[in-house]
Short mmCIF file of C-alpha atoms and ligand atoms in Angstrom, two decimals:
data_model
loop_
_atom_site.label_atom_id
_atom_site.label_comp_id
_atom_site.label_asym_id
_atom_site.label_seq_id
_atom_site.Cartn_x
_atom_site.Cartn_y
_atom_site.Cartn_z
CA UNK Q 1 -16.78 10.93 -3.83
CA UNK Q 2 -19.48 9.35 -1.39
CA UNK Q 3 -19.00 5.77 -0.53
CA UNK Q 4 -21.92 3.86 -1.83
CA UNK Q 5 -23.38 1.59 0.83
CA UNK Q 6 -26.95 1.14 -0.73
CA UNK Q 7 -24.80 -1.24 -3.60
CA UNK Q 8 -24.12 -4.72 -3.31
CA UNK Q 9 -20.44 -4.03 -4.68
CA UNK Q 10 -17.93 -4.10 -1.94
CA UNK Q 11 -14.49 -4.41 -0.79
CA UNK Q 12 -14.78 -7.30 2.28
CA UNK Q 13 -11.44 -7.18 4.11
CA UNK Q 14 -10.20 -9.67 6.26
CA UNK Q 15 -8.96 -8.77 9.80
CA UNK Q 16 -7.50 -12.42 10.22
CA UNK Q 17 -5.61 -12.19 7.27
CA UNK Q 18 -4.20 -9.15 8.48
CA UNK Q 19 -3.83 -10.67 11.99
CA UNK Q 20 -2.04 -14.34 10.25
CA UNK Q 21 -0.11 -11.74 8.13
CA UNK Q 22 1.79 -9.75 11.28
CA UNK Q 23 1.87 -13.43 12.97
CA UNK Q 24 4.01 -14.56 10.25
CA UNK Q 25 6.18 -12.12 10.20
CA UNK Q 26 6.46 -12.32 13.59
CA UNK Q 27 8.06 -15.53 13.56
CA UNK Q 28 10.20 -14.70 10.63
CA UNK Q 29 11.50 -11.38 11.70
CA UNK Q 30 15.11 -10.86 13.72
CA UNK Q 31 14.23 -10.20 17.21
CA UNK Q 32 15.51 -6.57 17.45
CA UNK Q 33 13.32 -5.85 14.51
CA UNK Q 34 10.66 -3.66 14.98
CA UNK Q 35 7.83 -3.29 13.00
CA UNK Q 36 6.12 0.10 11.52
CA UNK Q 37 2.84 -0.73 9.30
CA UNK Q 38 3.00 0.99 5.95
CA UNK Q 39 -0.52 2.50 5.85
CA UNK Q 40 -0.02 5.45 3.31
CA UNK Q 41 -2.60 5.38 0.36
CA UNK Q 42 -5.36 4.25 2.13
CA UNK Q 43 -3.48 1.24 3.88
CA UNK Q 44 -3.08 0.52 -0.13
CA UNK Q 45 -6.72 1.00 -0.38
CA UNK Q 46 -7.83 -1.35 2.57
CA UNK Q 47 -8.43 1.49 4.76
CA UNK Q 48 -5.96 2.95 6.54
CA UNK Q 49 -7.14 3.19 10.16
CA UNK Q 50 -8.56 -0.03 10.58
CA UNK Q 51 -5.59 -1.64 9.55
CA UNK Q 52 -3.15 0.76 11.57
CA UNK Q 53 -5.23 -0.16 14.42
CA UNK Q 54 -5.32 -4.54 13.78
CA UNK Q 55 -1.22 -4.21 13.10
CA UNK Q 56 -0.96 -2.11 16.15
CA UNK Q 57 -2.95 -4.90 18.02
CA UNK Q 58 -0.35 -7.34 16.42
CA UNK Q 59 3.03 -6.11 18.03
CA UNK Q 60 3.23 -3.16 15.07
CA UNK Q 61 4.92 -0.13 17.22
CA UNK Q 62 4.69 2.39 14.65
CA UNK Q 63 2.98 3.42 10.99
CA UNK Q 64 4.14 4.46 8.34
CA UNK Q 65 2.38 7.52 5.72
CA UNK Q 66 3.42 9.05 3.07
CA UNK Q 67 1.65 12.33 3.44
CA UNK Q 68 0.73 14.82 6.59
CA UNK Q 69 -2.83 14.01 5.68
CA UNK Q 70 -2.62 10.91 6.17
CA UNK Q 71 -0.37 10.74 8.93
CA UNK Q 72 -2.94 13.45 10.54
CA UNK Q 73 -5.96 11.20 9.69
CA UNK Q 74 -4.66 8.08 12.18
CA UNK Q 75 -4.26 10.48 14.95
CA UNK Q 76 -7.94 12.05 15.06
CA UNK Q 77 -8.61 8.31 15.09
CA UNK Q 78 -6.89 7.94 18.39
CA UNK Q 79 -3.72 6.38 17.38
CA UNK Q 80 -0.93 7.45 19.65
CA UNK Q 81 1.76 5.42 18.20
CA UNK Q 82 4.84 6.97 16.37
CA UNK Q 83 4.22 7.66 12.77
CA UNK Q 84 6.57 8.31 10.49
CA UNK Q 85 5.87 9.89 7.43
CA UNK Q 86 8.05 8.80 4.01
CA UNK Q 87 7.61 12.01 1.98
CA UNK Q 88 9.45 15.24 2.15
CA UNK Q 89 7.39 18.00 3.77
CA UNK Q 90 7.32 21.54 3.74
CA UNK Q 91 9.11 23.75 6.32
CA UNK Q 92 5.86 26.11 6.81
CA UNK Q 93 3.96 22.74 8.11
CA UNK Q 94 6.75 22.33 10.71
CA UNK Q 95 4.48 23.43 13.74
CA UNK Q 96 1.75 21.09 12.90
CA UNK Q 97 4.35 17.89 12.60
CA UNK Q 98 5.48 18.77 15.98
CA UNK Q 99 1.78 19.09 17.25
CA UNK Q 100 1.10 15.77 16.44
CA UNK Q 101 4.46 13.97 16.77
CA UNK Q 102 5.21 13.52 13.36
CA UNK Q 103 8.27 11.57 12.44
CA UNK Q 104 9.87 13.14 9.64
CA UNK Q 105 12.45 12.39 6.92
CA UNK Q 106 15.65 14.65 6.46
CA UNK Q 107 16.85 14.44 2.54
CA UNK Q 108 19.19 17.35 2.51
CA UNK Q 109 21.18 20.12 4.26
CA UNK Q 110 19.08 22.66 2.43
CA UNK Q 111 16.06 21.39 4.37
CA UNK Q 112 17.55 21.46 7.55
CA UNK Q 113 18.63 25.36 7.44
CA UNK Q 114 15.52 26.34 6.11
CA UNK Q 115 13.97 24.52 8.98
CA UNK Q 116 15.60 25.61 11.35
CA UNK Q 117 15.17 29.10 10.27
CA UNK Q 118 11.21 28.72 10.20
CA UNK Q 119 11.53 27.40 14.24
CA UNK Q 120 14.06 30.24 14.62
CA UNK Q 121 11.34 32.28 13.17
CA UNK Q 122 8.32 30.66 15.20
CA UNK Q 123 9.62 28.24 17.69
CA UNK Q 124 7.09 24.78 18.62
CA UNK Q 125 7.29 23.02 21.73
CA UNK Q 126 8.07 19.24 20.82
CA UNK Q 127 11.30 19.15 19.38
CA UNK Q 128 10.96 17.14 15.89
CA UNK Q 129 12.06 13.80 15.26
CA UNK Q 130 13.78 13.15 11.99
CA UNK Q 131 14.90 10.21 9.87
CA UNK Q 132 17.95 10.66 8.10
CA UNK Q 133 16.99 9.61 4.21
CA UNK Q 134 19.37 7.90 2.83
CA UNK Q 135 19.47 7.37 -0.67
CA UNK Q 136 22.31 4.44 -1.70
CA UNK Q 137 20.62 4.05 -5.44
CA UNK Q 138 16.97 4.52 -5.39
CA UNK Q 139 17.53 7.92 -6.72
CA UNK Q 140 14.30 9.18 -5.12
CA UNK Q 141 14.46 11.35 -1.89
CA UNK Q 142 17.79 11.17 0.71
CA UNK Q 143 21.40 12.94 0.82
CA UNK Q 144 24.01 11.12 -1.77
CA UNK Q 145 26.74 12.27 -0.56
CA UNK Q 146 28.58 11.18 2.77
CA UNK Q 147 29.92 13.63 4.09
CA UNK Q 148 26.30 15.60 4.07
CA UNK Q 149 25.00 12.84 5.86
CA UNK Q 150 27.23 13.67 8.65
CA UNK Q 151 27.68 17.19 9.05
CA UNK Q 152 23.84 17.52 9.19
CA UNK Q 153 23.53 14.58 12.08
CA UNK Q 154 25.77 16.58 13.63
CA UNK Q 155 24.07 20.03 12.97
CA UNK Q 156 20.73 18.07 14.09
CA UNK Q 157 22.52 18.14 17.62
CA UNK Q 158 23.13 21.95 17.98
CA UNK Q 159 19.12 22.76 17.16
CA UNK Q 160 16.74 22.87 19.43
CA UNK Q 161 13.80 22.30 17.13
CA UNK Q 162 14.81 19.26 15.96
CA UNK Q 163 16.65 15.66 17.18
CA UNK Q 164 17.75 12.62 15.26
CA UNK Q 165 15.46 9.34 15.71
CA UNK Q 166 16.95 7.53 12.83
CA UNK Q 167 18.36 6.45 9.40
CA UNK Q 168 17.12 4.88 6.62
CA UNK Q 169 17.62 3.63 3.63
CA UNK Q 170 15.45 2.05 0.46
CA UNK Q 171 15.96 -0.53 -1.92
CA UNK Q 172 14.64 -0.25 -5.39
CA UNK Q 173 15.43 -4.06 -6.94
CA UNK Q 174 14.76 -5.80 -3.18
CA UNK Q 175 11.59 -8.07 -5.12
CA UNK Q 176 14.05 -9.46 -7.93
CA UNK Q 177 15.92 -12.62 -7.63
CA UNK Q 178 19.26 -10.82 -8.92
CA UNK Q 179 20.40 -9.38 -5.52
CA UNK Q 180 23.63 -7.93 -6.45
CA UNK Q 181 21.73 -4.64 -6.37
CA UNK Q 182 20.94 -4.30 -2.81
CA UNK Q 183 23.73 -5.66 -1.69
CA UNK Q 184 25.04 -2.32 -3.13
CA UNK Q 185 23.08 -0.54 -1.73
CA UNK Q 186 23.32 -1.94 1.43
CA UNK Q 187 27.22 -1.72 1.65
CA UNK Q 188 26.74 1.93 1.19
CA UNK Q 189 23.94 1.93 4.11
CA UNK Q 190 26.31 0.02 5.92
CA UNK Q 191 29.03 2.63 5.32
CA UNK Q 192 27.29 5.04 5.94
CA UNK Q 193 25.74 3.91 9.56
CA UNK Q 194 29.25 3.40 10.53
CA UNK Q 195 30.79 6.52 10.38
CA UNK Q 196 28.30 8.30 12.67
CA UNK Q 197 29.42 9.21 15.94
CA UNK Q 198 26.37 7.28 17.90
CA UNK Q 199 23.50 5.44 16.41
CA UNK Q 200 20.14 6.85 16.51
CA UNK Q 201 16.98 5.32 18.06
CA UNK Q 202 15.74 3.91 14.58
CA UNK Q 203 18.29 2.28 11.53
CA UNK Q 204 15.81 0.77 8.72
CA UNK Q 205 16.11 -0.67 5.49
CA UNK Q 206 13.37 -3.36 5.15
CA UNK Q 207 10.42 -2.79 3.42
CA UNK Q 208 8.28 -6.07 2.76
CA UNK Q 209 10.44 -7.44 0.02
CA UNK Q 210 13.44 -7.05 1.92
CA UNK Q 211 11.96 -8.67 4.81
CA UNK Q 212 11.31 -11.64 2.87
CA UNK Q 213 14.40 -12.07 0.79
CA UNK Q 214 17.09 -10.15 1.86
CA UNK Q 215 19.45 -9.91 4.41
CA UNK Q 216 19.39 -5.87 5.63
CA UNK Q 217 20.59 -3.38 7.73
CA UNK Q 218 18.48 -2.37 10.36
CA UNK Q 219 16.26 -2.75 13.58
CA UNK Q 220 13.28 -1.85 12.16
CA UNK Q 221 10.93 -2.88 9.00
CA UNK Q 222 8.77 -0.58 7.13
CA UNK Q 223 6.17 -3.63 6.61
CA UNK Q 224 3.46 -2.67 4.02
CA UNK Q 225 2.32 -4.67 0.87
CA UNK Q 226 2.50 -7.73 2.28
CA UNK Q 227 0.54 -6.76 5.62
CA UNK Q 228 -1.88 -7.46 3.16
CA UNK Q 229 -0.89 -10.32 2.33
CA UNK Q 230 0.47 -10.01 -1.26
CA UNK Q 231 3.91 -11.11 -2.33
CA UNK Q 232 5.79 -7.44 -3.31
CA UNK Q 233 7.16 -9.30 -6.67
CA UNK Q 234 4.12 -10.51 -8.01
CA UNK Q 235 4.13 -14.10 -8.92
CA UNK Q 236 7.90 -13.92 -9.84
CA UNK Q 237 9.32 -15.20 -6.17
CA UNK Q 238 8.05 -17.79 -3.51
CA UNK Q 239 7.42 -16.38 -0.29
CA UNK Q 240 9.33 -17.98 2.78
CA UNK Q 241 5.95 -18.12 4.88
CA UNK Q 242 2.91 -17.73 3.71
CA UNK Q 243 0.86 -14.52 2.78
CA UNK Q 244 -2.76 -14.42 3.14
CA UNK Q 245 -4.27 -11.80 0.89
CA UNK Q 246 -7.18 -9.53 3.33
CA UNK Q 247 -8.93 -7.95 -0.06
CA UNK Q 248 -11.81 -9.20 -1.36
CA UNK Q 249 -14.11 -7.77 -4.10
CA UNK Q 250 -17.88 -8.82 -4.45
CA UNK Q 251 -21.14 -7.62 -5.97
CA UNK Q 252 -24.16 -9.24 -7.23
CA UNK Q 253 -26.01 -9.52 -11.07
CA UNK Q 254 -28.35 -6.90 -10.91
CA UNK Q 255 -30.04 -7.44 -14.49
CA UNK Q 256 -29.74 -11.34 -16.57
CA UNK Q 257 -31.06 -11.34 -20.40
CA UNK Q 258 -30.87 -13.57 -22.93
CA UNK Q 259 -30.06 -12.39 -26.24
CA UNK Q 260 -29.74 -13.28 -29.83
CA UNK Q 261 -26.18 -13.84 -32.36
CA UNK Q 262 -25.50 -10.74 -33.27
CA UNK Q 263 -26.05 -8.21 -30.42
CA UNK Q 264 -24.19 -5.72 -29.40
CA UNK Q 265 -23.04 -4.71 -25.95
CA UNK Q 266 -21.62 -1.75 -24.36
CA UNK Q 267 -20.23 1.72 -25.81
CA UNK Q 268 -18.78 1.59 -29.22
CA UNK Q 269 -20.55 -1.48 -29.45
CA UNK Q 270 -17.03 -3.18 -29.39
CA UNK Q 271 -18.73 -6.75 -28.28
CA UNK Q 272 -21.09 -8.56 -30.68
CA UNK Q 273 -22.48 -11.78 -29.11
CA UNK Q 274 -21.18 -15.11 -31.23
CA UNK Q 275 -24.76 -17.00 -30.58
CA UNK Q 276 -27.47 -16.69 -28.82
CA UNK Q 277 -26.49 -15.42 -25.09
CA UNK Q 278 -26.73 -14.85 -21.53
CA UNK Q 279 -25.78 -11.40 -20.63
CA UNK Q 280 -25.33 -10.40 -16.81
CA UNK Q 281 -24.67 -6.45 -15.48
CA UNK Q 282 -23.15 -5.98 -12.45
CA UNK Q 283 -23.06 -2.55 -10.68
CA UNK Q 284 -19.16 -1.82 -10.76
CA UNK Q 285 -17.20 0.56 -12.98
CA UNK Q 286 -14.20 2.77 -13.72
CA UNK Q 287 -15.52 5.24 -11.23
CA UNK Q 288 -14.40 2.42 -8.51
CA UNK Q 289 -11.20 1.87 -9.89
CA UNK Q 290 -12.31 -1.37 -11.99
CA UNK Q 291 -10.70 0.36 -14.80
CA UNK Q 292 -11.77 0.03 -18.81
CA UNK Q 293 -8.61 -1.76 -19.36
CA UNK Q 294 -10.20 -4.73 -17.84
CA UNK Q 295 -12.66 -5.43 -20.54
CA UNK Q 296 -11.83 -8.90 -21.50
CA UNK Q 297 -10.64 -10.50 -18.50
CA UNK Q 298 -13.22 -12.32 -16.24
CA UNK Q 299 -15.45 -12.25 -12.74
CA UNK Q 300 -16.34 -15.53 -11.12
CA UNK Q 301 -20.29 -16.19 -10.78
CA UNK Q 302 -21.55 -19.66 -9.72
CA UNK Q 303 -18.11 -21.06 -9.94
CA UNK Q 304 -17.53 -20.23 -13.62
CA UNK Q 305 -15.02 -17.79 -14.94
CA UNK Q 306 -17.19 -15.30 -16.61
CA UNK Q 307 -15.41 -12.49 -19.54
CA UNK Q 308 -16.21 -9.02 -19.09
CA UNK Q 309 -17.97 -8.27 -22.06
CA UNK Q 310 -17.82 -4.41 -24.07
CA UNK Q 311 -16.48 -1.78 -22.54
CA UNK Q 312 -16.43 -1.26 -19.26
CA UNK Q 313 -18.80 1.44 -18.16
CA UNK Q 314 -18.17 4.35 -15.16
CA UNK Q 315 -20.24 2.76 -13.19
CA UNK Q 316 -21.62 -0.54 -14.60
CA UNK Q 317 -20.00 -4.00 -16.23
CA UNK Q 318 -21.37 -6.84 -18.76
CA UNK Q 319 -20.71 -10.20 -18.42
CA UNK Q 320 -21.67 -13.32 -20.76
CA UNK Q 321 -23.16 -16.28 -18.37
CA UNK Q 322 -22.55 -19.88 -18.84
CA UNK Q 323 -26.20 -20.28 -18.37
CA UNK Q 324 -29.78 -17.86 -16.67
CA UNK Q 325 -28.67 -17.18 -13.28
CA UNK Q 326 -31.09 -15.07 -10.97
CA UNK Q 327 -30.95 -10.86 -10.06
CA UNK Q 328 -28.46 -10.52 -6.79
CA UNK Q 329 -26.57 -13.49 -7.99
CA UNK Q 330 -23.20 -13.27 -6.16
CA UNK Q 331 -20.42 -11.78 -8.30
CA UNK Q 332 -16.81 -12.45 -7.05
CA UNK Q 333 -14.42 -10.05 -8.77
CA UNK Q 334 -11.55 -10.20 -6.87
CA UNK Q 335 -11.07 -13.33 -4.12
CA UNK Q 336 -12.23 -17.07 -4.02
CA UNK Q 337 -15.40 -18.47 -5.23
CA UNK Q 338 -15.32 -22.47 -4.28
CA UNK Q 339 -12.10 -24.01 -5.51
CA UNK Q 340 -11.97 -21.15 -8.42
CA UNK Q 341 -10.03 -17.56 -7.51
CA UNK Q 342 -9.11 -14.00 -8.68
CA UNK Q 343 -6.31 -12.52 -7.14
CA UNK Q 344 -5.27 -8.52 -7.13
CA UNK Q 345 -1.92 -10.02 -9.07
CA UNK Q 346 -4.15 -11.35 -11.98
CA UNK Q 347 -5.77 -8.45 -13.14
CA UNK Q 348 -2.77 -6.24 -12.93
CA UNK Q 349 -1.06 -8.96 -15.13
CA UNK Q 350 -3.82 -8.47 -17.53
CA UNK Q 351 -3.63 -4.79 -17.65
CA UNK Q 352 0.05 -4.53 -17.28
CA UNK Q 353 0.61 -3.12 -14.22
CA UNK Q 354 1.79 -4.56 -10.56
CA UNK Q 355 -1.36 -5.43 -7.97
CA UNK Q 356 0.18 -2.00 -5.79
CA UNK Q 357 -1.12 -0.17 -7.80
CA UNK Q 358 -4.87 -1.85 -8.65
CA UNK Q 359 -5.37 -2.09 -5.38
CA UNK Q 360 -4.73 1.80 -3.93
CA UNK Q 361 -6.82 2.45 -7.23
CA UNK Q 362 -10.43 1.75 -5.23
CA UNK Q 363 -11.88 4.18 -5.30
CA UNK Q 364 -13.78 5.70 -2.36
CA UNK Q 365 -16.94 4.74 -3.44
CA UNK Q 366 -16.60 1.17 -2.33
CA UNK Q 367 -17.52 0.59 0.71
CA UNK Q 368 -14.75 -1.25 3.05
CA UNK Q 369 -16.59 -3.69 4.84
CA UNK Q 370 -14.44 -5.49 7.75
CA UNK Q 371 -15.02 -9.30 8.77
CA UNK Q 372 -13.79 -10.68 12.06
C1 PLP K 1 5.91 2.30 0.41
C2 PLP K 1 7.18 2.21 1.14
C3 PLP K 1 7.47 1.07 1.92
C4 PLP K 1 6.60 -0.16 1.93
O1 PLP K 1 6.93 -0.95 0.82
P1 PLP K 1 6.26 -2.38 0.57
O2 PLP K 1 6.90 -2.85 -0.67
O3 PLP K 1 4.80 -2.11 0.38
O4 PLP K 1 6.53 -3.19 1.77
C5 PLP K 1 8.61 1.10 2.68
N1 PLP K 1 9.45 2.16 2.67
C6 PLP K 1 9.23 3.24 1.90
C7 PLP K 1 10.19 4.36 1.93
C8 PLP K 1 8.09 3.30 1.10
O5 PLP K 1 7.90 4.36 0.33
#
């Protein structure tokens, strides 16, 4: 998809709000703690190098990906610092990880002979630097079983392709107030760490809602949702410092018209106007990620909460206006208009989903537009 510049319908991120974001973490984080910028997806659809590079700027040491791709696309953009990436990859791309310095994780003892026999096979130069994955009750990626966990840290130290840089772990209930859950899993972690023979480089935990609310193992946090300043559980607990959200969403009215009771708007003409009515369009659709589900809830325009009227379109919106308001009147759909706001967490409550998600669902076509 091309991004669309020649639009007025942007995303406007805010560097200072990333910037405040790693400052307040900063003061909040232990000491020892390092911090690795969770990038993948797009930097959650902020943009992933631009933000790699302000958190780098910020005392970030590393980033986080979640796929080679990704991982690949922060190096061409000059980024030399370690990057780990979070998903499992494939033996035959072994060469390439070492090419670039890929951190990598290690989930089983499967992995590690079949990886060995691809270097066996076609030996690299760097050796590779893997994270053991953990997994104490997430259920997704990581050895379960103990005594895996240390015959391959052990194996790791016979192979020449390949060294041990660290251990992690993830939590899956970290953003609920019940915390009996990762306290589990972190007594396992804990275990775990302390029956290996030496401690590698990295031991990590953290992600952002375990940063705020939890005590964890580790000396390094894999910081991403709330680099961008949102709170990982939603509205459902009170961050200790505060988070300054960096993503805003804007266009303008690109056609006003007043019609009569009665009219109908949009595909399967599911709106039929109550009374006589202003009717605003606004050049944003499903196509950008503003997805039909939205149809009903509301953009801000001249300081009025406006409802999304019919269905919403690939490419276009209809809105009923309090009043006539000119062509390229600004459209806030997502940020602050005057003392009125939208916030990512607001329309995922409306179509029942978490703000993660709407906000790595921009779409390409949006142009990311950086201030500061
Ligand atoms: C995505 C991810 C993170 C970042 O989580 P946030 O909730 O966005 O802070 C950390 N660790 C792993 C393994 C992840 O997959």
């Amino acid at each position: 998809m091309v991004t669309s510049y020649h639009r007025p319908t942007q995303l406007i991120i805010d560097s200072e709000a990333i910037r405040q974001n790693m400052h307040h973490l900063h003061t909040h984080r232990r000491p020892e703690e390092e911090v690795f910028a969770v990038v993948k997806a797009n930097g959650y659809g902020h943009g992933a190098v631009p933000i790699a590079k302000i958190a780098l700027e910020e005392g970030a040491t590393g980033c986080c990906v979640a796929t080679i791709d990704e991982a690949i696309e922060l190096r061409e953009a000059g980024i030399q610092a370690p990057v780990l990436i979070l998903g499992i990859v494939d033996p035959q791309y072994l060469a390439l990880i070492s090419q670039y310095r890929f951190s990598i994780p290690l989930a089983t003892s499967q992995w590690l002979r079949e990886a060995n026999k691809t270097y066996q096979q076609t030996p690299w130069e760097n050796p590779i630097a893997l994270h053991l994955a953990i997994d104490t009750g997430m259920g997704r990626i990581g050895f379960t079983n103990q005594a895996e966990v240390l015959q391959s840290y052990e194996t790791i130290d016979e192979l020449a392709g390949f060294f041990c840089e660290g251990i992690f772990t993830h939590f899956s209930t970290a953003d609920e107030a019940d915390q009996s859950y990762t306290n589990e899993q972190n007594q396992r972690f804990k275990a775990i760490i302390a029956s290996l023979p030496k401690r590698p480089r990295y031991i990590h935990s953290a992600n952002s809602a375990s940063e705020l609310w939890q005590e964890s193992e580790g000396n390094l946090v894999r910081y991403g949702i709330s680099l961008y300043g949102l709170n990982p559980s939603g509205n459902a607990l009170d961050s200790p410092y505060p988070l300054i959200p960096a993503l805003s969403l804007v266009s303008e009215l690109v056609q006003v018209k007043q019609v009569p009771k009665g009219t109908k708007i949009g595909y399967g003409a599911t709106y039929q106007t109550l009374d006589t009515e202003w009717i605003g369009t606004i050049p944003i659709g499903y196509a950008d990620g503003f997805v039909r589900k939205l149809q009903g809830f509301h953009v801000l325009i001249d300081n009025h909460y406006c409802e999304i009227v019919g269905r919403v379109c690939m490419d276009q919106i209809m809105v009923r206006l309090p009043y006539e308001l000119p062509v390229k009147e600004p459209v806030v759909l997502v940020g602050t208009m005057g003392e009125k706001s939208i916030e990512l967490v607001d329309l995922a409550t409306y179509i029942g989903t978490i703000h993660y998600e709407v906000a790595c669902l921009f779409s390409e076509r949006l142009p990311r537009i950086y201030k500061h």
